[in-house]
Short mmCIF file of C-alpha atoms and ligand atoms in Angstrom, two decimals:
data_model
loop_
_atom_site.label_atom_id
_atom_site.label_comp_id
_atom_site.label_asym_id
_atom_site.label_seq_id
_atom_site.Cartn_x
_atom_site.Cartn_y
_atom_site.Cartn_z
CA MET T 1 63.32 -23.02 12.99
CA VAL T 2 65.74 -21.69 15.66
CA ALA T 3 63.99 -20.98 18.81
CA GLY T 4 64.25 -17.52 19.81
CA ILE T 5 65.30 -15.95 16.75
CA GLU T 6 62.22 -13.88 14.87
CA LYS T 7 63.81 -12.47 11.83
CA PRO T 8 64.15 -14.43 8.71
CA ILE T 9 67.48 -13.58 7.60
CA LEU T 10 68.75 -14.48 11.29
CA GLN T 11 67.03 -17.78 11.06
CA VAL T 12 68.94 -18.54 7.69
CA LEU T 13 72.21 -17.31 8.91
CA HIS T 14 71.82 -19.76 11.87
CA GLY T 15 71.49 -22.44 9.35
CA ALA T 16 67.67 -22.85 9.30
CA ALA T 17 66.28 -22.78 5.43
CA GLN T 18 63.01 -20.69 5.07
CA GLN T 19 59.80 -21.49 3.46
CA ARG T 20 60.61 -18.47 1.18
CA PRO T 21 64.12 -16.92 1.22
CA PRO T 22 64.57 -13.76 2.76
CA VAL T 23 65.56 -10.88 0.29
CA TRP T 24 67.67 -7.84 0.40
CA LEU T 25 69.69 -6.12 -2.22
CA MET T 26 73.27 -4.89 -2.20
CA ARG T 27 73.31 -0.91 -2.81
CA GLN T 28 69.58 -1.28 -2.41
CA ALA T 29 69.74 2.44 -1.16
CA GLY T 30 71.26 4.75 -3.57
CA ARG T 31 71.05 6.70 -6.75
CA TYR T 32 68.43 4.59 -8.64
CA LEU T 33 65.84 5.96 -6.06
CA PRO T 34 64.62 9.34 -6.63
CA GLU T 35 63.91 9.83 -2.76
CA TYR T 36 67.89 9.32 -2.30
CA ARG T 37 68.82 11.72 -5.39
CA ALA T 38 66.37 14.43 -3.59
CA LEU T 39 68.33 14.35 -0.24
CA ARG T 40 71.69 13.79 -1.91
CA ALA T 41 71.24 16.94 -4.16
CA ASN T 42 71.54 19.02 -1.20
CA ALA T 43 74.69 17.65 0.13
CA LYS T 44 77.69 18.50 -1.78
CA ASN T 45 80.16 16.07 -0.16
CA PHE T 46 79.36 12.48 -0.36
CA ILE T 47 81.59 11.74 2.90
CA GLU T 48 79.84 14.34 5.03
CA PHE T 49 76.48 12.83 3.54
CA CYS T 50 77.54 9.48 4.85
CA LEU T 51 78.59 10.93 8.38
CA THR T 52 75.51 12.89 8.93
CA PRO T 53 72.96 10.58 10.99
CA ASP T 54 69.70 12.10 10.10
CA LEU T 55 70.44 11.72 6.46
CA ALA T 56 72.19 8.22 6.43
CA ILE T 57 69.18 7.03 8.88
CA GLU T 58 66.78 8.22 6.29
CA VAL T 59 68.54 6.93 3.32
CA THR T 60 69.22 3.53 4.99
CA LEU T 61 65.23 3.10 5.55
CA GLN T 62 64.10 4.04 1.88
CA PRO T 63 64.22 0.59 0.37
CA VAL T 64 62.71 -0.93 3.34
CA ARG T 65 59.72 1.50 3.34
CA ARG T 66 59.29 1.34 -0.63
CA PHE T 67 60.04 -2.30 -1.17
CA GLY T 68 59.32 -4.40 2.10
CA VAL T 69 62.97 -6.01 1.93
CA ASP T 70 63.92 -8.54 4.86
CA ALA T 71 67.19 -6.48 5.88
CA ALA T 72 68.41 -2.76 5.87
CA ILE T 73 72.02 -2.18 4.98
CA LEU T 74 73.55 0.83 6.80
CA PHE T 75 74.02 3.66 4.61
CA ALA T 76 77.81 4.25 4.57
CA ASP T 77 80.58 3.52 2.50
CA ILE T 78 83.91 1.17 2.30
CA LEU T 79 85.94 4.21 2.03
CA LEU T 80 85.19 5.93 5.38
CA VAL T 81 87.87 3.89 6.71
CA PRO T 82 90.73 5.10 4.65
CA HIS T 83 89.16 8.81 5.28
CA ALA T 84 89.02 7.85 9.20
CA LEU T 85 92.45 6.87 9.07
CA GLY T 86 93.65 10.63 7.68
CA GLN T 87 93.98 9.47 4.10
CA THR T 88 92.49 12.10 1.58
CA VAL T 89 89.42 10.93 0.14
CA ALA T 90 87.29 12.66 -2.33
CA PHE T 91 84.18 11.47 -4.50
CA VAL T 92 84.57 13.33 -7.77
CA GLU T 93 80.85 13.76 -9.52
CA GLY T 94 81.00 11.38 -12.51
CA GLU T 95 84.41 9.78 -11.87
CA GLY T 96 84.17 8.01 -8.51
CA PRO T 97 86.47 8.21 -5.55
CA ARG T 98 89.83 9.64 -5.62
CA LEU T 99 92.58 9.22 -2.83
CA GLU T 100 96.16 10.37 -2.25
CA PRO T 101 97.76 6.94 -3.01
CA ILE T 102 99.81 4.92 -0.77
CA ARG T 103 102.53 3.53 -2.65
CA ASP T 104 105.68 3.81 0.11
CA ALA T 105 106.44 3.45 3.75
CA ALA T 106 106.34 7.27 4.33
CA ALA T 107 102.76 7.30 2.93
CA LEU T 108 101.78 4.36 4.92
CA ASP T 109 103.41 5.81 8.24
CA ARG T 110 101.38 8.96 7.71
CA LEU T 111 98.09 7.10 8.24
CA ASP T 112 96.76 8.13 11.74
CA ASP T 113 94.42 5.89 13.82
CA THR T 114 93.99 8.51 16.81
CA ARG T 115 90.95 9.82 15.47
CA PHE T 116 89.47 7.02 13.80
CA THR T 117 86.61 6.18 16.41
CA THR T 118 85.78 9.89 16.81
CA ILE T 119 85.61 10.29 12.94
CA LEU T 120 83.32 6.97 12.56
CA ALA T 121 81.14 7.95 15.61
CA PRO T 122 78.41 9.23 13.53
CA VAL T 123 77.84 5.92 11.60
CA MET T 124 77.22 4.39 15.27
CA GLU T 125 74.62 7.14 15.81
CA THR T 126 72.97 6.20 12.38
CA ILE T 127 72.88 2.54 13.62
CA LYS T 128 71.25 3.36 16.77
CA GLY T 129 68.71 5.54 14.85
CA VAL T 130 67.96 2.72 11.91
CA ARG T 131 67.44 0.02 14.93
CA ALA T 132 64.79 2.37 16.73
CA ALA T 133 62.90 2.69 13.59
CA LEU T 134 63.04 -0.51 11.62
CA PRO T 135 59.97 -2.67 11.78
CA SER T 136 60.54 -5.85 14.35
CA GLU T 137 61.05 -8.35 11.43
CA VAL T 138 63.62 -6.53 9.68
CA ALA T 139 67.21 -6.85 10.20
CA LEU T 140 69.84 -4.25 10.13
CA ILE T 141 73.12 -5.24 8.44
CA GLY T 142 76.47 -3.44 9.03
CA PHE T 143 79.33 -3.58 6.84
CA ALA T 144 82.93 -2.80 5.92
CA GLY T 145 85.14 -3.36 2.95
CA ALA T 146 87.48 -6.28 3.40
CA PRO T 147 91.24 -5.44 3.44
CA TRP T 148 92.26 -6.18 0.18
CA THR T 149 89.30 -4.28 -1.58
CA VAL T 150 89.91 -1.12 0.39
CA ALA T 151 93.81 -1.55 0.00
CA THR T 152 93.14 -1.59 -3.73
CA TYR T 153 91.50 2.01 -3.35
CA MET T 154 94.28 3.00 -0.92
CA ILE T 155 97.11 2.13 -3.16
CA GLU T 156 95.47 2.68 -6.59
CA GLY T 157 94.13 6.06 -5.67
CA GLN T 158 91.01 5.19 -7.49
CA GLY T 159 88.81 2.48 -8.61
CA GLY T 160 88.00 0.57 -12.00
CA SER T 161 91.77 0.10 -12.87
CA ASP T 162 93.46 -3.23 -13.38
CA TYR T 163 94.95 -2.92 -9.77
CA GLU T 164 98.63 -2.71 -11.38
CA HIS T 165 100.28 -0.90 -8.16
CA CYS T 166 98.16 -3.17 -5.57
CA ARG T 167 99.36 -6.10 -7.23
CA ALA T 168 102.88 -5.21 -7.76
CA MET T 169 102.94 -4.01 -4.05
CA ALA T 170 101.89 -7.52 -2.95
CA TRP T 171 104.41 -8.96 -5.26
CA ARG T 172 107.49 -7.07 -4.89
CA GLU T 173 106.95 -5.21 -1.46
CA PRO T 174 105.36 -8.18 0.66
CA GLU T 175 106.22 -6.37 3.95
CA LEU T 176 104.77 -3.28 3.01
CA PHE T 177 101.70 -4.65 1.73
CA ALA T 178 101.39 -6.97 4.97
CA ARG T 179 101.82 -3.80 7.14
CA LEU T 180 99.16 -2.00 4.93
CA ILE T 181 96.58 -5.25 5.20
CA ASP T 182 97.60 -5.23 9.25
CA ARG T 183 96.46 -1.92 9.78
CA LEU T 184 93.13 -2.55 7.66
CA VAL T 185 92.63 -5.66 9.69
CA ASP T 186 92.99 -3.92 13.00
CA ALA T 187 90.72 -0.95 11.98
CA THR T 188 88.18 -2.93 10.39
CA THR T 189 87.79 -5.24 13.43
CA SER T 190 87.71 -2.12 15.71
CA TYR T 191 84.91 -0.41 13.39
CA LEU T 192 82.74 -3.67 13.06
CA LEU T 193 82.78 -4.01 16.77
CA ALA T 194 81.67 -0.68 17.22
CA GLN T 195 78.73 -1.40 14.81
CA ILE T 196 77.80 -4.38 16.75
CA GLU T 197 77.92 -2.60 19.82
CA ALA T 198 75.67 0.09 18.37
CA GLY T 199 73.03 -2.64 17.20
CA ALA T 200 73.93 -4.03 13.90
CA GLU T 201 72.69 -7.61 13.94
CA VAL T 202 74.41 -9.08 10.82
CA LEU T 203 77.84 -7.78 9.38
CA GLN T 204 79.12 -8.14 5.38
CA LEU T 205 82.52 -8.02 4.29
CA PHE T 206 82.80 -6.47 0.73
CA ASP T 207 85.50 -8.20 -1.15
CA SER T 208 84.34 -6.66 -4.20
CA TRP T 209 87.74 -6.90 -6.16
CA ALA T 210 88.68 -10.27 -4.69
CA GLY T 211 88.86 -11.34 -8.39
CA ALA T 212 91.87 -9.29 -9.14
CA VAL T 213 94.14 -11.15 -6.82
CA PRO T 214 96.61 -13.34 -8.22
CA ALA T 215 95.84 -17.04 -7.18
CA PRO T 216 99.42 -17.35 -5.26
CA LEU T 217 98.79 -14.53 -3.01
CA PHE T 218 94.82 -15.27 -2.45
CA ASP T 219 95.48 -16.65 0.95
CA VAL T 220 97.65 -13.46 2.15
CA ALA T 221 95.44 -10.71 0.66
CA VAL T 222 91.63 -12.32 0.89
CA ILE T 223 91.63 -15.40 3.14
CA ALA T 224 94.08 -14.90 6.31
CA PRO T 225 92.94 -11.06 6.74
CA THR T 226 89.40 -11.95 6.60
CA ALA T 227 89.89 -14.99 8.86
CA ARG T 228 91.71 -12.76 11.39
CA ILE T 229 88.77 -10.51 11.44
CA VAL T 230 86.14 -13.04 11.66
CA LYS T 231 88.16 -14.56 14.49
CA ALA T 232 88.20 -11.37 16.59
CA LEU T 233 84.62 -10.73 16.25
CA ASN T 234 83.43 -14.07 16.92
CA ALA T 235 85.29 -13.81 20.26
CA ARG T 236 83.57 -11.10 21.61
CA HIS T 237 80.15 -11.38 19.65
CA PRO T 238 79.56 -15.20 18.67
CA HIS T 239 76.29 -15.02 17.83
CA ILE T 240 76.68 -11.92 15.25
CA PRO T 241 76.56 -13.83 11.82
CA ILE T 242 79.12 -12.58 9.15
CA ILE T 243 78.66 -12.71 5.42
CA GLY T 244 81.79 -12.73 3.38
CA PHE T 245 81.54 -11.56 -0.24
CA PRO T 246 84.54 -12.28 -2.19
CA ARG T 247 83.50 -11.15 -5.60
CA ALA T 248 84.77 -13.14 -8.57
CA ALA T 249 86.75 -15.19 -6.43
CA GLY T 250 85.66 -18.18 -8.64
CA SER T 251 87.45 -21.48 -7.60
CA HIS T 252 88.61 -19.88 -4.40
CA LEU T 253 85.12 -19.92 -3.05
CA ALA T 254 84.91 -23.03 -1.00
CA CYS T 255 88.40 -22.68 0.47
CA TYR T 256 87.44 -19.24 1.30
CA ALA T 257 84.30 -20.47 3.13
CA ALA T 258 85.89 -23.14 4.92
CA ARG T 259 89.10 -21.07 6.01
CA THR T 260 87.79 -17.87 6.82
CA GLY T 261 84.89 -18.90 9.41
CA VAL T 262 82.19 -16.84 7.64
CA ASP T 263 78.46 -17.94 8.31
CA ALA T 264 77.48 -17.10 4.91
CA VAL T 265 79.06 -16.51 1.58
CA GLY T 266 77.76 -14.11 -1.26
CA VAL T 267 77.88 -15.37 -4.75
CA ASP T 268 78.47 -13.34 -7.53
CA HIS T 269 76.55 -13.81 -11.04
CA MET T 270 79.32 -15.34 -12.81
CA THR T 271 79.19 -18.57 -10.60
CA ASP T 272 77.03 -21.36 -10.64
CA LEU T 273 74.86 -20.76 -7.36
CA LEU T 274 73.91 -24.44 -6.61
CA GLY T 275 77.27 -25.59 -7.14
CA ALA T 276 78.45 -22.98 -4.58
CA ALA T 277 75.83 -23.97 -2.01
CA ASP T 278 76.96 -27.74 -2.60
CA ALA T 279 80.63 -26.91 -1.93
CA MET T 280 80.03 -24.97 1.31
CA PRO T 281 81.18 -26.41 4.28
CA LYS T 282 78.27 -27.84 6.92
CA GLY T 283 76.05 -24.91 8.11
CA VAL T 284 77.61 -22.28 5.87
CA ALA T 285 74.75 -20.25 4.10
CA VAL T 286 74.84 -18.70 0.44
CA GLN T 287 73.58 -15.27 -0.75
CA GLY T 288 73.27 -14.21 -4.32
CA ASN T 289 72.85 -14.07 -7.19
CA LEU T 290 70.90 -12.50 -9.93
CA ASP T 291 72.71 -10.73 -12.44
CA PRO T 292 72.07 -7.07 -11.89
CA VAL T 293 71.58 -6.44 -15.54
CA LEU T 294 68.43 -8.98 -15.17
CA LEU T 295 67.04 -6.38 -12.66
CA LEU T 296 67.50 -3.32 -14.96
CA SER T 297 65.98 -5.16 -17.80
CA GLY T 298 62.86 -6.37 -16.03
CA GLY T 299 59.97 -8.15 -17.67
CA ALA T 300 59.36 -11.67 -18.20
CA VAL T 301 63.14 -12.50 -18.51
CA MET T 302 63.68 -11.05 -15.08
CA ASP T 303 60.63 -13.12 -13.53
CA ARG T 304 61.89 -16.16 -14.86
CA GLY T 305 65.48 -15.62 -13.52
CA VAL T 306 64.24 -14.77 -10.15
CA LEU T 307 61.77 -17.94 -9.79
CA HIS T 308 64.68 -20.15 -11.30
CA ILE T 309 66.94 -19.07 -8.22
CA VAL T 310 63.98 -19.21 -5.69
CA GLU T 311 63.10 -22.88 -7.00
CA THR T 312 66.71 -24.07 -7.27
CA MET T 313 67.54 -22.90 -3.61
CA ALA T 314 64.27 -24.31 -2.07
CA GLY T 315 64.92 -26.05 1.18
CA ARG T 316 68.31 -24.69 1.61
CA PRO T 317 69.87 -21.95 4.13
CA PHE T 318 69.55 -19.14 1.25
CA ILE T 319 69.27 -15.32 0.97
CA PHE T 320 68.04 -13.77 -2.22
CA ASN T 321 70.12 -11.10 -3.37
CA LEU T 322 71.91 -9.93 -6.69
CA GLY T 323 75.41 -11.16 -7.68
CA HIS T 324 76.51 -7.47 -7.30
CA GLY T 325 74.94 -3.97 -6.41
CA VAL T 326 71.88 -2.50 -8.16
CA MET T 327 72.76 -0.65 -11.08
CA GLN T 328 72.29 3.41 -11.21
CA PRO T 329 69.48 3.30 -14.07
CA THR T 330 67.46 0.39 -12.60
CA PRO T 331 63.85 1.47 -12.49
CA PRO T 332 62.68 0.92 -8.90
CA GLU T 333 59.43 -0.93 -10.17
CA HIS T 334 61.87 -3.78 -11.13
CA VAL T 335 63.11 -4.16 -7.55
CA ALA T 336 59.26 -3.72 -6.44
CA ARG T 337 58.62 -6.61 -8.72
CA LEU T 338 61.75 -8.47 -7.67
CA VAL T 339 60.76 -8.35 -4.02
CA SER T 340 57.13 -9.38 -4.04
CA LEU T 341 57.94 -12.33 -6.61
CA VAL T 342 60.59 -13.45 -4.04
CA GLN T 343 58.44 -12.90 -1.23
CA GLY T 344 55.51 -14.94 -3.24
CA LYS T 345 53.34 -11.86 -2.96
CA ALA T 346 53.27 -11.22 -6.92
O1 LIG G 401 77.26 10.48 -5.34
C1 LIG G 401 76.70 9.41 -4.74
O2 LIG G 401 75.62 9.50 -4.28
C2 LIG G 401 77.58 8.29 -4.40
C3 LIG G 401 77.19 6.95 -4.67
C4 LIG G 401 77.58 6.04 -3.67
C5 LIG G 401 76.74 5.24 -2.70
C6 LIG G 401 74.96 5.56 -2.95
C7 LIG G 401 78.70 5.70 -3.36
C8 LIG G 401 80.13 6.18 -3.79
N1 LIG G 401 78.92 4.49 -2.33
C9 LIG G 401 77.46 4.53 -1.92
C10 LIG G 401 76.73 3.85 -0.65
C11 LIG G 401 77.35 2.53 -0.40
N2 LIG G 401 78.72 2.05 -0.88
C12 LIG G 401 76.70 1.45 0.18
C13 LIG G 401 75.51 1.72 1.17
C14 LIG G 401 74.07 1.73 0.34
C15 LIG G 401 73.58 0.23 0.01
O3 LIG G 401 74.18 -0.84 -0.40
O4 LIG G 401 72.54 0.40 0.12
C16 LIG G 401 77.49 0.25 0.29
C17 LIG G 401 77.32 -0.95 1.24
C18 LIG G 401 78.86 0.81 -0.37
C19 LIG G 401 79.94 -0.22 -0.48
C20 LIG G 401 81.02 0.26 -1.49
N3 LIG G 401 81.44 1.19 -2.00
C21 LIG G 401 81.60 -0.97 -2.03
C22 LIG G 401 81.39 -2.41 -1.98
C23 LIG G 401 80.12 -2.69 -2.95
C24 LIG G 401 80.13 -2.81 -4.42
O5 LIG G 401 79.31 -2.26 -4.90
O6 LIG G 401 81.03 -3.51 -4.98
C25 LIG G 401 82.34 -0.35 -3.08
C26 LIG G 401 83.51 -1.03 -3.96
C27 LIG G 401 82.30 1.01 -2.81
C28 LIG G 401 83.43 2.23 -3.26
C29 LIG G 401 82.50 3.45 -3.81
N4 LIG G 401 81.73 4.15 -3.31
C30 LIG G 401 80.91 4.94 -4.17
C31 LIG G 401 81.77 4.93 -5.46
C32 LIG G 401 81.38 5.49 -6.49
C33 LIG G 401 82.72 3.73 -5.43
C34 LIG G 401 83.52 3.22 -6.34
C35 LIG G 401 82.87 2.03 -7.19
C36 LIG G 401 83.95 1.33 -8.02
O7 LIG G 401 85.18 1.69 -7.90
O8 LIG G 401 83.29 1.05 -9.26
#
């Protein structure tokens, strides 16, 4: 136990293993919950929805109330950063995000940070409102996309591709690519500093598409920008822990942990959890890594998968989570079962 810290997830992030691991789930708020869909039905525009504190507060709290998870994650989206930098971002029903792609210096120069803080101010109101409403043992996680993952959307103009334009820019126009990454490092740092100052107690950097980075570019695209953000945040707020989630980073995981300076690493379901934990530098916790498909399936096979992870990680600084986000068709009852199994209440 670390003296003076009451929330289990903060204990783990300061290096102290817990009797039972704290649990929260990536994408624990969202479309698999009927109470989310009911609120979302009244709002046409997803960005406006994220930037309306009353709605975002309510949606952040929904999984805490329903399941008793150990942490809330701020309801927002990684694409609010390009939106606040003036890039056109739209969420097309059934198709996902669409952005006006940035492929040359002229488009990059059109980004504008003069209104960045103002546009994102409602997110800080959400954080304050959530903190005021959360039970005392539940922590609030703020987040942002890591520069590479946000850049994939900004360059490609959409998700789900092979990131061809993004990889081509990183290889063929390294200076242009570096300028975009630099803009994102600065914007993300100021956004996360504001989240801490509004009341976020932990931060997670989502690098969901780290697995698409060619190995020789992993340092410039993922490790170096993440390290710069971590360093700047630590300099101002040394006690706020940071979780990095470089999804599908495979063989880079240990190096990522050692060189970025994060306090914990999110492990995806393709990676051996115990192997990842053993490869961490001293004091770095791990988080993960149940296959979201197992949560979708439920039943005895899910129970076994959950208990296997809990038993394997006993005695280590560990946070239970999925290997990626909750899938949309997941029955909420399966989530309730998972949380009560991890918490030893099943
Ligand atoms: O219409 C709707 O209701 C929109 C669905 C939705 C939701 C609920 C989107 C669009 N974003 C979100 C919320 C969200 N996004 C949260 C907060 C909720 C929570 O976690 O409980 C968070 C942390 C994110 C982060 C996010 N957005 C990531 C990183 C995590 C991950 O899943 O890898 C990414 C890649 C996005 C981009 C995004 N936002 C939304 C969509 C459809 C996408 C594209 C995903 C893709 O390209 O596959």
